[in-house]
XYZ file of C-alpha atoms in Angstrom:
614
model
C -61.537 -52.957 -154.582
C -59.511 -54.445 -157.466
C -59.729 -52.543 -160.832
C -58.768 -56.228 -162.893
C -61.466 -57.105 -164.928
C -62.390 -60.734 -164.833
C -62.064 -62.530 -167.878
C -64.574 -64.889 -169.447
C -65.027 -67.542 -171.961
C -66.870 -67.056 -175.172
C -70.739 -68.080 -175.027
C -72.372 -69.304 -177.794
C -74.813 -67.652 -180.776
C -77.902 -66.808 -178.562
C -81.416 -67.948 -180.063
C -83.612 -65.659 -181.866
C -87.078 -65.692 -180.843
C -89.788 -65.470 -183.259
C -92.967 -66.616 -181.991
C -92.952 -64.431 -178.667
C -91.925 -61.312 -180.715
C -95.440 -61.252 -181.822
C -96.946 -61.460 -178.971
C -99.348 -58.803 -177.285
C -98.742 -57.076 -174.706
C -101.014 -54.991 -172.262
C -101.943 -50.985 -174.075
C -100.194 -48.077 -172.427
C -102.527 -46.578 -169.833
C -102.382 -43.415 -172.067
C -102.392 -45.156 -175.831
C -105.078 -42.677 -176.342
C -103.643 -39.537 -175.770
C -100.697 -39.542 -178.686
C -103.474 -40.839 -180.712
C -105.545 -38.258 -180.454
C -102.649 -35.911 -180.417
C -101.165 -36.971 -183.856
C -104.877 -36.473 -184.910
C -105.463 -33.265 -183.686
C -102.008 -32.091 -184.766
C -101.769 -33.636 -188.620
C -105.658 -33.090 -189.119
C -105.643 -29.045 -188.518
C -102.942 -28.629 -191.046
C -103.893 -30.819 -193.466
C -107.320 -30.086 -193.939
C -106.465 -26.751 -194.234
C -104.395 -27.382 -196.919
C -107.105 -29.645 -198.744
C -109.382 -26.291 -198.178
C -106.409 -24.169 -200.094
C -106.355 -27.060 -202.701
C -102.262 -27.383 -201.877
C -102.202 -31.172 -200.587
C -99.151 -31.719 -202.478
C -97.826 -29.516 -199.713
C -98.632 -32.127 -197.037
C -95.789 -33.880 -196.453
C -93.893 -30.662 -195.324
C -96.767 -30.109 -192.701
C -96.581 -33.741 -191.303
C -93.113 -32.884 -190.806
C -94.007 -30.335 -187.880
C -97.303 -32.072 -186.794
C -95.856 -35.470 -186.515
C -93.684 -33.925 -183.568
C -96.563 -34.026 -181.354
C -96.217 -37.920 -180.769
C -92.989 -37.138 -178.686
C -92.541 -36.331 -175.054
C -95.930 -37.652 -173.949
C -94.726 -38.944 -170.037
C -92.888 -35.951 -169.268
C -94.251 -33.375 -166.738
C -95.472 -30.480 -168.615
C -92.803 -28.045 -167.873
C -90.083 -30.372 -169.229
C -92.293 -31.484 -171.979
C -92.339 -27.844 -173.374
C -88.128 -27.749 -173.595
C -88.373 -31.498 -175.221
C -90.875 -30.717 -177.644
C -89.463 -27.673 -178.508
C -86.099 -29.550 -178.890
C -87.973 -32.240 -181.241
C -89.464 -29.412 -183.383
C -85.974 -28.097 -184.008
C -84.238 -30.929 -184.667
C -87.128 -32.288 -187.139
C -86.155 -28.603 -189.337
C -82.815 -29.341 -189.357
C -83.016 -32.598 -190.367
C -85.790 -31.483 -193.102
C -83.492 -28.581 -194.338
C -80.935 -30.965 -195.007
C -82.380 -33.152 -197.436
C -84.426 -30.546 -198.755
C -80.708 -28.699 -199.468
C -79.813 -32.132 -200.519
C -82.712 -32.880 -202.911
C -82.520 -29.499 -204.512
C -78.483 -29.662 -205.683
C -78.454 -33.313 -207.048
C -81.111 -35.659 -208.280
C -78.319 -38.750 -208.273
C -80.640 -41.241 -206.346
C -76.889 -42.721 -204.825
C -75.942 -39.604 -203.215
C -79.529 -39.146 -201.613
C -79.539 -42.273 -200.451
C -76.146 -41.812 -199.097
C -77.408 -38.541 -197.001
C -80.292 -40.543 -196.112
C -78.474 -43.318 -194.238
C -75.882 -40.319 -192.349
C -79.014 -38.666 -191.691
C -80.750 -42.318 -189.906
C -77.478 -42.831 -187.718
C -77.927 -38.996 -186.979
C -81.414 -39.504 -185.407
C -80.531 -42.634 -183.968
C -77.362 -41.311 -181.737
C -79.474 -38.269 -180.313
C -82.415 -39.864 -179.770
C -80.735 -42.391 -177.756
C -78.529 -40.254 -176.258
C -80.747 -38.067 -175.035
C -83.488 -40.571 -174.270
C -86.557 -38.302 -175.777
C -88.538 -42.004 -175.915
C -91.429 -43.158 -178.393
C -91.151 -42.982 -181.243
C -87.659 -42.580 -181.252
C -86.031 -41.848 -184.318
C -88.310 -43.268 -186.815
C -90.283 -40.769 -187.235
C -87.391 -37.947 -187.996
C -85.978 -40.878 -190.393
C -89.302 -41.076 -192.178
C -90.021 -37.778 -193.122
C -86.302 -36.690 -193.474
C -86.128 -39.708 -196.496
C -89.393 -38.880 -197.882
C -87.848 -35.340 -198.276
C -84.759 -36.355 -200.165
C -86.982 -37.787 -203.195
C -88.912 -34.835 -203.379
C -88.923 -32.877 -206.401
C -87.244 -29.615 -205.051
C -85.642 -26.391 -206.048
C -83.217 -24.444 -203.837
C -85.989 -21.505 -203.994
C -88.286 -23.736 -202.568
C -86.888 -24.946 -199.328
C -87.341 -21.569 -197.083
C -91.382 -21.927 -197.772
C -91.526 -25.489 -197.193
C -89.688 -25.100 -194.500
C -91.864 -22.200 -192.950
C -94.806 -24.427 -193.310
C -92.999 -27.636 -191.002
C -92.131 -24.630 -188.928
C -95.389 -24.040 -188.570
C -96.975 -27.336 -187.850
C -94.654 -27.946 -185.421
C -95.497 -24.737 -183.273
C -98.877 -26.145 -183.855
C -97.828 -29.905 -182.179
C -96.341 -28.225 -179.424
C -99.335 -26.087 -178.801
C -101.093 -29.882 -178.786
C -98.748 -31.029 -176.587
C -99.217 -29.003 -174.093
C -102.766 -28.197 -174.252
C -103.841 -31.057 -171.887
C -101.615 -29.372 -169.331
C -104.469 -26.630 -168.980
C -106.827 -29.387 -167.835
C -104.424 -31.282 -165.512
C -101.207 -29.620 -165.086
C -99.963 -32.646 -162.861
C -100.975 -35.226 -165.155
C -97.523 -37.376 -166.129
C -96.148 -36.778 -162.524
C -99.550 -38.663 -161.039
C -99.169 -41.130 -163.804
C -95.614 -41.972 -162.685
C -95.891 -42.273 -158.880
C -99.117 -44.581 -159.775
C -96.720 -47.034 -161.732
C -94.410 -46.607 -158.985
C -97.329 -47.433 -156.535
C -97.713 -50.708 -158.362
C -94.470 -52.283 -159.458
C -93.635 -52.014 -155.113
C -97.275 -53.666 -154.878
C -95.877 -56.210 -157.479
C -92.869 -56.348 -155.471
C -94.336 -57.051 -152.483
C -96.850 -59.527 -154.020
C -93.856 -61.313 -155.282
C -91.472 -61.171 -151.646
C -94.133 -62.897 -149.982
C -94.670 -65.360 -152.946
C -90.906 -66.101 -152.134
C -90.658 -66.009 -148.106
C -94.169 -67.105 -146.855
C -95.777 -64.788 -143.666
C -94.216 -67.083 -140.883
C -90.762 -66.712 -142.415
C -91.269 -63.273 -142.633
C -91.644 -62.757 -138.997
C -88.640 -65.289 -138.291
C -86.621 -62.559 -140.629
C -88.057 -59.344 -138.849
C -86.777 -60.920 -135.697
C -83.061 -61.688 -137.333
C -82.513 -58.066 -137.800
C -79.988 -57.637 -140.400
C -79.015 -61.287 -139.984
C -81.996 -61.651 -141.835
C -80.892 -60.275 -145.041
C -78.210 -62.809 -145.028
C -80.783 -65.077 -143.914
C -82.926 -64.430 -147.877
C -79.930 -65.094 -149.709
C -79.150 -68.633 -148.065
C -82.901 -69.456 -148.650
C -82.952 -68.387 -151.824
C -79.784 -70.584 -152.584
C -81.243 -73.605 -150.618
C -84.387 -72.826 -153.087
C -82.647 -72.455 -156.414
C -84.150 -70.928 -158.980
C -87.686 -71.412 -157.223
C -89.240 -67.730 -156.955
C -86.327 -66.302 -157.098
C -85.953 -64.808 -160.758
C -89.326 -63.474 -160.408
C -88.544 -62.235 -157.447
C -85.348 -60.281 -158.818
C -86.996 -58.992 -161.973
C -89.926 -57.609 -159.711
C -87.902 -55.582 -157.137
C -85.624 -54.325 -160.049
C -88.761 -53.162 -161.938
C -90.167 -51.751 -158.568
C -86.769 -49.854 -158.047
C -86.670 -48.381 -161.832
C -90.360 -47.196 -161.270
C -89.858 -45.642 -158.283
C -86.429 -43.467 -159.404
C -88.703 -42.300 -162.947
C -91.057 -41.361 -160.420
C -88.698 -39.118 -159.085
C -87.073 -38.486 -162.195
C -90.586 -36.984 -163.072
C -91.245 -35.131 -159.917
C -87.412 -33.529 -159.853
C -88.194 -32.817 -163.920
C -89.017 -28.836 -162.250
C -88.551 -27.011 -159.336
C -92.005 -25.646 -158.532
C -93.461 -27.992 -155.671
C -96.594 -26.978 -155.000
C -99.302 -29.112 -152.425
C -100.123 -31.187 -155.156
C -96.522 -32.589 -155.918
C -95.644 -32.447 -152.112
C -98.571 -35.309 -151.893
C -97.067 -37.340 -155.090
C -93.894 -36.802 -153.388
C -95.290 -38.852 -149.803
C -96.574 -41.377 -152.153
C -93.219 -41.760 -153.637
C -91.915 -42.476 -150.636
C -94.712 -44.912 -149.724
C -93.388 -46.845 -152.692
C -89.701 -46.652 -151.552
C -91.005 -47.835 -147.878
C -92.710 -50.753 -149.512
C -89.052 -51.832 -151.016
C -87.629 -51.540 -147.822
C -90.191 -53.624 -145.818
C -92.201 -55.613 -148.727
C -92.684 -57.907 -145.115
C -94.769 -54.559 -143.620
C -96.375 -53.278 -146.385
C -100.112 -53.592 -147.487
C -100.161 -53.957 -151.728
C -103.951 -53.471 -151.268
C -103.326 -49.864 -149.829
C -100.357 -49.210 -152.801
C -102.829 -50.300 -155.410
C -105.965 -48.385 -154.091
C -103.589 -45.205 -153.970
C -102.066 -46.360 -157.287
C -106.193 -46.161 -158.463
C -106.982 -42.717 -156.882
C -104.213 -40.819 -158.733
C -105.966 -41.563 -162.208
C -108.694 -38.834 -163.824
C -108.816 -35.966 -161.894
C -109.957 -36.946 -158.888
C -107.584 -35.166 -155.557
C -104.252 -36.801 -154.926
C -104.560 -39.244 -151.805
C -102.746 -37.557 -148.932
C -101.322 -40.476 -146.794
C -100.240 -38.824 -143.330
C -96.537 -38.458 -142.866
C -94.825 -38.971 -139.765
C -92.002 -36.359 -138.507
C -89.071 -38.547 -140.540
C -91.077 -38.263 -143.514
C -91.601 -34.269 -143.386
C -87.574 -34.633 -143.431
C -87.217 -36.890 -145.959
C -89.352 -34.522 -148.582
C -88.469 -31.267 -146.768
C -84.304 -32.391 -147.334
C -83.703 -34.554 -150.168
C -86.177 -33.160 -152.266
C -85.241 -29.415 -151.688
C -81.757 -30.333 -152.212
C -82.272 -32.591 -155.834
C -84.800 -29.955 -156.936
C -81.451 -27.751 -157.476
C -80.265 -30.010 -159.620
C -76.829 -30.005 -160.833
C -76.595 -26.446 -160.662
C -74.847 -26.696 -157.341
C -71.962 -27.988 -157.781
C -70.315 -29.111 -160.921
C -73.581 -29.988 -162.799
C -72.171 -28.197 -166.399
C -69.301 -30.384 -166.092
C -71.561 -33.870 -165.130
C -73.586 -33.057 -168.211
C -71.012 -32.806 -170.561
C -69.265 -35.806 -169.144
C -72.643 -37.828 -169.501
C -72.931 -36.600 -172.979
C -69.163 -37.541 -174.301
C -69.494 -40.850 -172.065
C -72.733 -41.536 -173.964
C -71.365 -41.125 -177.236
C -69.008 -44.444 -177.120
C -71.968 -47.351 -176.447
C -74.081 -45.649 -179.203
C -70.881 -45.787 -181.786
C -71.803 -49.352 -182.206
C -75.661 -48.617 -182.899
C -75.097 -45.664 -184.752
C -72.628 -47.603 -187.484
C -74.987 -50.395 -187.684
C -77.550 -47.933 -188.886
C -75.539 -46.356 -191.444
C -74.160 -49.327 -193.220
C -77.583 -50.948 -192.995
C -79.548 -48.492 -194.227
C -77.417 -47.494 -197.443
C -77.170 -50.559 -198.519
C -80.874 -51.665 -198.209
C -81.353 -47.994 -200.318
C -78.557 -49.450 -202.695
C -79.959 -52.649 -202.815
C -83.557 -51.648 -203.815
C -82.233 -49.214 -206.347
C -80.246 -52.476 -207.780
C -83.930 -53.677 -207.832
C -85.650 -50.910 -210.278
C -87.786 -50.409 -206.813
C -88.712 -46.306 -207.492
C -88.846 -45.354 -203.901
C -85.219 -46.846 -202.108
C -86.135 -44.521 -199.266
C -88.897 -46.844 -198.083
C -86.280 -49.499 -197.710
C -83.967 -47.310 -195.969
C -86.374 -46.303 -193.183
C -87.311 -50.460 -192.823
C -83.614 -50.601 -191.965
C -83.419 -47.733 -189.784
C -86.253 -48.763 -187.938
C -84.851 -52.125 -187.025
C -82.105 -51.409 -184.707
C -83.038 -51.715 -181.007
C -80.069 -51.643 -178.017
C -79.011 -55.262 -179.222
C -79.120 -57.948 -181.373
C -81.928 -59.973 -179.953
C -84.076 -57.059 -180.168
C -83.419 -55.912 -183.647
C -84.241 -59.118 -184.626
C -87.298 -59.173 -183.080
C -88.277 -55.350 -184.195
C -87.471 -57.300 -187.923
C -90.032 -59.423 -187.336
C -92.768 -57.208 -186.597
C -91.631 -55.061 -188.849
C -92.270 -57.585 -191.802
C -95.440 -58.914 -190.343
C -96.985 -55.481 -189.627
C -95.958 -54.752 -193.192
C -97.168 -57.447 -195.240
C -100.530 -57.049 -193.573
C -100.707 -53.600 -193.692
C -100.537 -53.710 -197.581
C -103.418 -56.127 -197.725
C -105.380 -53.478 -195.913
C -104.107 -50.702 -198.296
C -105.500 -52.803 -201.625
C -108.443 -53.028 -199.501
C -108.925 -49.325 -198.022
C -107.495 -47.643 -201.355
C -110.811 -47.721 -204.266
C -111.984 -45.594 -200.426
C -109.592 -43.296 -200.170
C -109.575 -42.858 -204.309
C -113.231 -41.342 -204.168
C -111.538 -37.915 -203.345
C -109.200 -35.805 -201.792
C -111.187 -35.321 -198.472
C -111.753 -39.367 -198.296
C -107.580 -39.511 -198.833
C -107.044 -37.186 -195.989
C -109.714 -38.863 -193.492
C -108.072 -42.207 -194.412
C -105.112 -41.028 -193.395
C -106.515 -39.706 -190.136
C -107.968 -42.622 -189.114
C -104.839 -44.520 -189.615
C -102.711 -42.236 -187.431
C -104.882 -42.643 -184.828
C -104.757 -46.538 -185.172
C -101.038 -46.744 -185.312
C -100.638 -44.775 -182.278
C -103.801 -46.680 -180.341
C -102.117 -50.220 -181.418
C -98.039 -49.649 -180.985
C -98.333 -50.396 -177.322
C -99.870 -53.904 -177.902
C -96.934 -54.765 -180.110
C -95.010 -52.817 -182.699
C -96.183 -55.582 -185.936
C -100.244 -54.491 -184.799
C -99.218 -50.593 -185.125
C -97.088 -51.420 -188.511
C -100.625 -52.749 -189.753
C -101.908 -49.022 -189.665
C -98.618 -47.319 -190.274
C -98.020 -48.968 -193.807
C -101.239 -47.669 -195.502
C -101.324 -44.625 -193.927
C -97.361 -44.007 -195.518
C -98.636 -45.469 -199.094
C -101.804 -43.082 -198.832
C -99.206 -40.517 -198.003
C -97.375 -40.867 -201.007
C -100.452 -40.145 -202.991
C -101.258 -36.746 -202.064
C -99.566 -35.447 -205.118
C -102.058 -37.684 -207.232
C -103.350 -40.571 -207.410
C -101.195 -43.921 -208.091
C -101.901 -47.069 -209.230
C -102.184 -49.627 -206.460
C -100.945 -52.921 -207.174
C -97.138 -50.786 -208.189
C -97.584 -49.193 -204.698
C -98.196 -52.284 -203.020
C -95.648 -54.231 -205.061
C -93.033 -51.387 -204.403
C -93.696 -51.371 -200.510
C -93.139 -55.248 -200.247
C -90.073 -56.032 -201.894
C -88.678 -52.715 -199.894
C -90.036 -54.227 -196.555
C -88.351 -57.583 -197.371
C -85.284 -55.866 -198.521
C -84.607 -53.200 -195.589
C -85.321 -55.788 -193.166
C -82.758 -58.744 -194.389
C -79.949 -56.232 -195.406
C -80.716 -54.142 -192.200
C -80.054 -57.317 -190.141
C -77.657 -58.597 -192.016
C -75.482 -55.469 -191.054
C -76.362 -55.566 -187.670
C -74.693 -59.398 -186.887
C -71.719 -57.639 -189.424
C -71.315 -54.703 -187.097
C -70.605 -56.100 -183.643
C -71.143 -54.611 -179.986
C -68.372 -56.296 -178.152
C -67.530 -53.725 -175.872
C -71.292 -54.127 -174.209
C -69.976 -56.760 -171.394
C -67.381 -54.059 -170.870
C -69.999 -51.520 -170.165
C -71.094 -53.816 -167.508
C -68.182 -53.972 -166.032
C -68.169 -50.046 -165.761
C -71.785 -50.180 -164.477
C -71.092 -52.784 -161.480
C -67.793 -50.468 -160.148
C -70.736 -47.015 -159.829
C -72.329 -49.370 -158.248
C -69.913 -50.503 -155.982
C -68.884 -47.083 -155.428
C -72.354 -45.303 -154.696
C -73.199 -47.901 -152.529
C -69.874 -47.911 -150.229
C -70.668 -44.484 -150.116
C -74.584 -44.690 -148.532
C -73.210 -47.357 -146.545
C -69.901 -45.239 -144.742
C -73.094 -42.453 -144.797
C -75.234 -45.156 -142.712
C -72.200 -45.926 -140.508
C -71.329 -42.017 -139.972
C -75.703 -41.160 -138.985
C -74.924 -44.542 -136.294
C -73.253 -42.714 -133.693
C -70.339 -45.366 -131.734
C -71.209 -47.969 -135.116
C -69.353 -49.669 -137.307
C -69.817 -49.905 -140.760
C -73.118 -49.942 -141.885
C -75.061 -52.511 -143.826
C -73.950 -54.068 -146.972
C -70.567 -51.954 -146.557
C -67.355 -53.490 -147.617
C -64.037 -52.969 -148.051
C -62.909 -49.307 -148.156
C -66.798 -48.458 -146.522
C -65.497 -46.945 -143.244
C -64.576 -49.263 -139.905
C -66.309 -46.925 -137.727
C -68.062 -43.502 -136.897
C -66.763 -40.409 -138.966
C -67.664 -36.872 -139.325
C -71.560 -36.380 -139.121
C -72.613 -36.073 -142.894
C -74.557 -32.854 -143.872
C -78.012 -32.654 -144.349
C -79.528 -34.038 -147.257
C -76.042 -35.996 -147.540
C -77.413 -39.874 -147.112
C -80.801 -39.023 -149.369
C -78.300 -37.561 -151.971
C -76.389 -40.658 -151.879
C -79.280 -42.872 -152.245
C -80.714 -41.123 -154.852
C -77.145 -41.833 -156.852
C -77.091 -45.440 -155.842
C -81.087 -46.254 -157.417
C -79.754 -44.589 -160.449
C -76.743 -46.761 -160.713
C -79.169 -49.834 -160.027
C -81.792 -49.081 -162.572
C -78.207 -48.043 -165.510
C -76.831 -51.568 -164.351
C -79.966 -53.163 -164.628
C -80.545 -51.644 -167.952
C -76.870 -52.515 -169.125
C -77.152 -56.195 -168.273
C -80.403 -56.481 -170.348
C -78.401 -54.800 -173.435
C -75.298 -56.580 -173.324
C -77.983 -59.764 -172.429
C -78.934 -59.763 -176.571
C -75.595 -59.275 -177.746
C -73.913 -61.972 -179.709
C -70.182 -62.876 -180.497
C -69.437 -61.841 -176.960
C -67.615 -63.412 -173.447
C -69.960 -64.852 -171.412
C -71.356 -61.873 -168.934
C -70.969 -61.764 -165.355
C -74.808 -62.887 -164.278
C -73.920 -63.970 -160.755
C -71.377 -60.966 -159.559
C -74.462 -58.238 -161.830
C -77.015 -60.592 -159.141
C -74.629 -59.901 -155.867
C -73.989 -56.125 -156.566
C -78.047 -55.684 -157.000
C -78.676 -57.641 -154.298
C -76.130 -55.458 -151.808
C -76.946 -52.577 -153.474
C -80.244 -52.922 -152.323
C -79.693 -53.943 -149.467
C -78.198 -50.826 -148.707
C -81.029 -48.787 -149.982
C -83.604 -50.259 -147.733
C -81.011 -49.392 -144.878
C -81.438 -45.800 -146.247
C -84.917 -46.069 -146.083
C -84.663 -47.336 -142.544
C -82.707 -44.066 -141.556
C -85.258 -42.156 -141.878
C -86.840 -43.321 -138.523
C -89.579 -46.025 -137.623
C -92.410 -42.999 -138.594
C -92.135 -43.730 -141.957
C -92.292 -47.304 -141.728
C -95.141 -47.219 -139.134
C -96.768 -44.971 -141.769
C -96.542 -48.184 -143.925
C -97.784 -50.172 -141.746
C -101.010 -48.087 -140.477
């Protein structure tokens, strides 16, 4: 395989959408459990501190309960570690611009630590992937902190109460666990269950029932067979087609991502497990698979009613009794230390991009609005900050929302505000309700969870006394409009050019982990040659019989190289002032790559697939 990278002419300035970022999308089928999370976890603290007449001591509290809004899809085990993770990091990020606040009161300087601070949260968020909110929310409360009125004496009490808020929010965080302890890992083999019902919905969109059995009888000849009809088709099904297996495919490895997140597996998780599998089968053979089955399955796993158990077939028990057993050690066998640190420096170079784009963005928006006279920069800071997305395109469209959610949210401030005036308690129940709005909305679209967010962070601002509203509102707009043009303004100045190179790096694990399954394949086929998909350097005939667990390994690595190449492509996809990215070889490796994976699949005996078929 040749290590030259192709090169490729410039592409034009891509078009901004503005229109679709608005739109709404379906809720999360759990939008209500970080809202009533955040509730739970803000409301205990802060109505306690309303009862000790110390609300001016708030904003240290949210710091700690707002911690609870992290971590919600992870299996319970794993959520504990991440929370507890999120909980530190929020206290070391608070100490800091507490520190800060308390040895200068030069609004440059804070602003300054505020923008190193954003580019902070946004590298390790991203880095290590801890999801919604991202790192907003630590951007938030660390900028609200650096305006603070503070003394050095002051910080170890304020930062005892955060401290403890945020054991409180990770008590909240796990208390649904006590209820049902296999809650996220049911939740994510039922989305697996569907995107392969999707899948298969969309295969037979593509490649009618009759062709279907003309392909079952090709054999392999039939794969080739799909891609000639899809090129005699054009572009007729076929995108759709594309986008649904990859979704199917990134589904099913967070599935396992979920169930591999510990290493207990008790009967429970062994069931999830079989379903898991049910989803990879339906990938394999979308042509022999029931959706209705995948969907009715997908249906059982929610509430608390028993986990189906489909039936598995002798090649099944191996599949779970193997590859499980063996990925449930994890890394530790072998050189997993050293394949963590290497994923941790080789994640640092994509975010450098990200990470500089934050910085520069968000001190100058805090420059810019203290050019202004605007008395609270930090506002326009954490607009900026909360702009930048994995490209361009994105960030554009998070600008958007961002000013829409905004501007309406401040017309529901001047309305909700002579309410919230009436009293303390009325200030703190305001707030309350719009937590739980922000967090029940976000899903739909980020501009409809902005509408609750912005009053909620004006009411915020007045638990050290009440403010007049028209300077709150007038404050909060010109640093919306301000953060969000000088935030995107230094995102097109900061470029990401090295994104189609990342690509390039994605398609050659690809190409790798997939020769591998495939010499696997070929080495399992005793007197066969090379197996399917398998190209030069695969193998040209039988080898040494792998060891156990050896091909499930190596199809495990290949979905994860899929899903990172699909995710890649989409990056680089929103990029501008770029070469023009390799679509049609990023189309050829997913298409062989999975390829081989159904071959994997098909390893595993005709039980399994019969299973599928029953």
């Amino acid at each position: 395989m040749s290590s030259a990278r192709p090169r490729h002419r410039a592409t034009p300035v891509r078009r901004l959408p503005l229109a679709g970022a608005l739109r709404l999308n379906r809720p999360s089928d759990i939008w209500f459990k970080p809202a009533l999370s955040v509730v739970v976890a803000v409301g205990v603290p802060n109505l306690t501190l309303l009862a000790l007449g110390r609300l001016d001591l708030a904003l240290y509290s949210m710091a700690g309960s707002l911690c609870a809004l992290y971590a919600h899809n992870l299996p319970y085990a794993a959520r504990g570690r991440a929370l507890a993770r999120v909980v530190l990091g929020m206290l070391a990020s608070v100490a800091i611009a507490l520190v800060a606040a308390s040895l200068t009161s030069s609004a440059v300087v804070l602003v300054a630590v505020g923008a190193l601070l954003a580019a902070a949260h946004k590298a390790v968020t991203d880095l290590t992937r801890i999801g919604p909110p991202g790192p907003v929310i630590f951007t938030f409360i660390s900028s609200a902190s650096l305006f603070a009125p503070q003394t050095l004496g002051q910080v170890p009490g304020h930062l005892a109460l955060a401290a403890a808020a945020g054991a409180w929010a990770w008590l909240v965080g796990m208390a649904p666990g006590l209820v049902r302890p296999h809650g996220p890992e049911r939740r994510a083999t039922a989305r697996a269950l569907n995107a392969a019902a999707g899948y298969v919905d969309a295969y037979a969109a593509v490649f009618p029932a009759g062709e279907r059995g003309e392909r079952g009888e090709r054999g392999e000849r039939g794969e080739r067979g799909e891609r000639g009809e899809r090129g005699e088709r054009g572009e007729a099904g076929g995108p759709g087609h594309e986008r649904a297996r990859a979704a199917a495919a990134a589904a099913v490895h967070a599935a396992w991502q979920s169930l591999l997140a510990t290493g207990a597996r008790p009967e429970p998780r062994r069931a999830l497990e079989r379903l898991v599998v049910r989803a990879e089968v339906a990938l394999a053979a979308p042509a022999d698979t029931d959706p209705a089955r995948l969907r009715t399955w997908a249906r059982d796993l929610r509430g608390t009613r028993p986990v189906p158990r489909p039936e598995p077939g002798r090649d099944a028990d191996e599949l779970l009794g193997v590859e499980v057993e063996l990925l449930a050690a994890g890394p530790a066998a072998g050189n997993g230390g050293k394949s963590r640190k290497k994923r941790w420096t080789d994640g640092l170079g994509p975010l450098l991009p990200l990470a500089l784009r934050t910085a520069l963005g968000c001190a100058l928006a805090g420059y810019v609005s203290l050019a202004l006279g605007v008395g609270r920069p930090y506002w326009a800071l954490v607009t900026a900050a909360s702009l930048y997305q994995a490209n361009l395109t994105l960030t554009w469209s998070r600008g958007v929302q961002r000013v829409v959610g905004n501007l309406v949210g401040v017309l529901l401030f001047a309305a909700v505000a002579p309410l919230a005036h009436l009293g303390p308690a009325a200030l703190v129940l305001c707030c309350l309700a719009f937590n739980f709005g922000a967090e029940a909305l976000i899903t739909r679209n980020y501009w409809l969870g902005s509408v609750c967010v912005t009053p909620m962070a004006l009411l915020i601002t007045e638990f050290t006394g009440f403010q007049e509203p028209g300077g709150l509102i007038t404050d909060r707009v010109v640093d919306t409009l301000v953060g969000a043009v000088v935030g995107f303004v230094a995102a097109v100045a900061v470029t990401n050019r090295r994104a189609g190179d990342r690509i390039e790096d994605a398609l050659d694990t690809v190409e790798h982990a997939r020769e591998n399954a495939a010499r696997l394949i070929a080495a399992e086929r005793p007197g066969s040659g090379p197996g399917p998909g398998s190209g030069p350097g695969s193998g040209s005939g039988p080898g040494p019989v792998p060891g156990p667990g050896a091909l499930e390994a190596a199809r495990r690595r290949l979905a994860a190289a899929l899903v990172e190449l699909r995710a890649t492509t989409d990056a680089a996809s929103g990029e501008w002032w770029q070469r023009a990215l390799p679509q049609e070889r990023v189309m050829l490796a997913e298409q062989a790559g999975h390829r081989t994976l159904a071959a994997t699949v098909r390893r595993q005996g005709p039980h399994v697939l019969e299973d599928a078929e029953a």
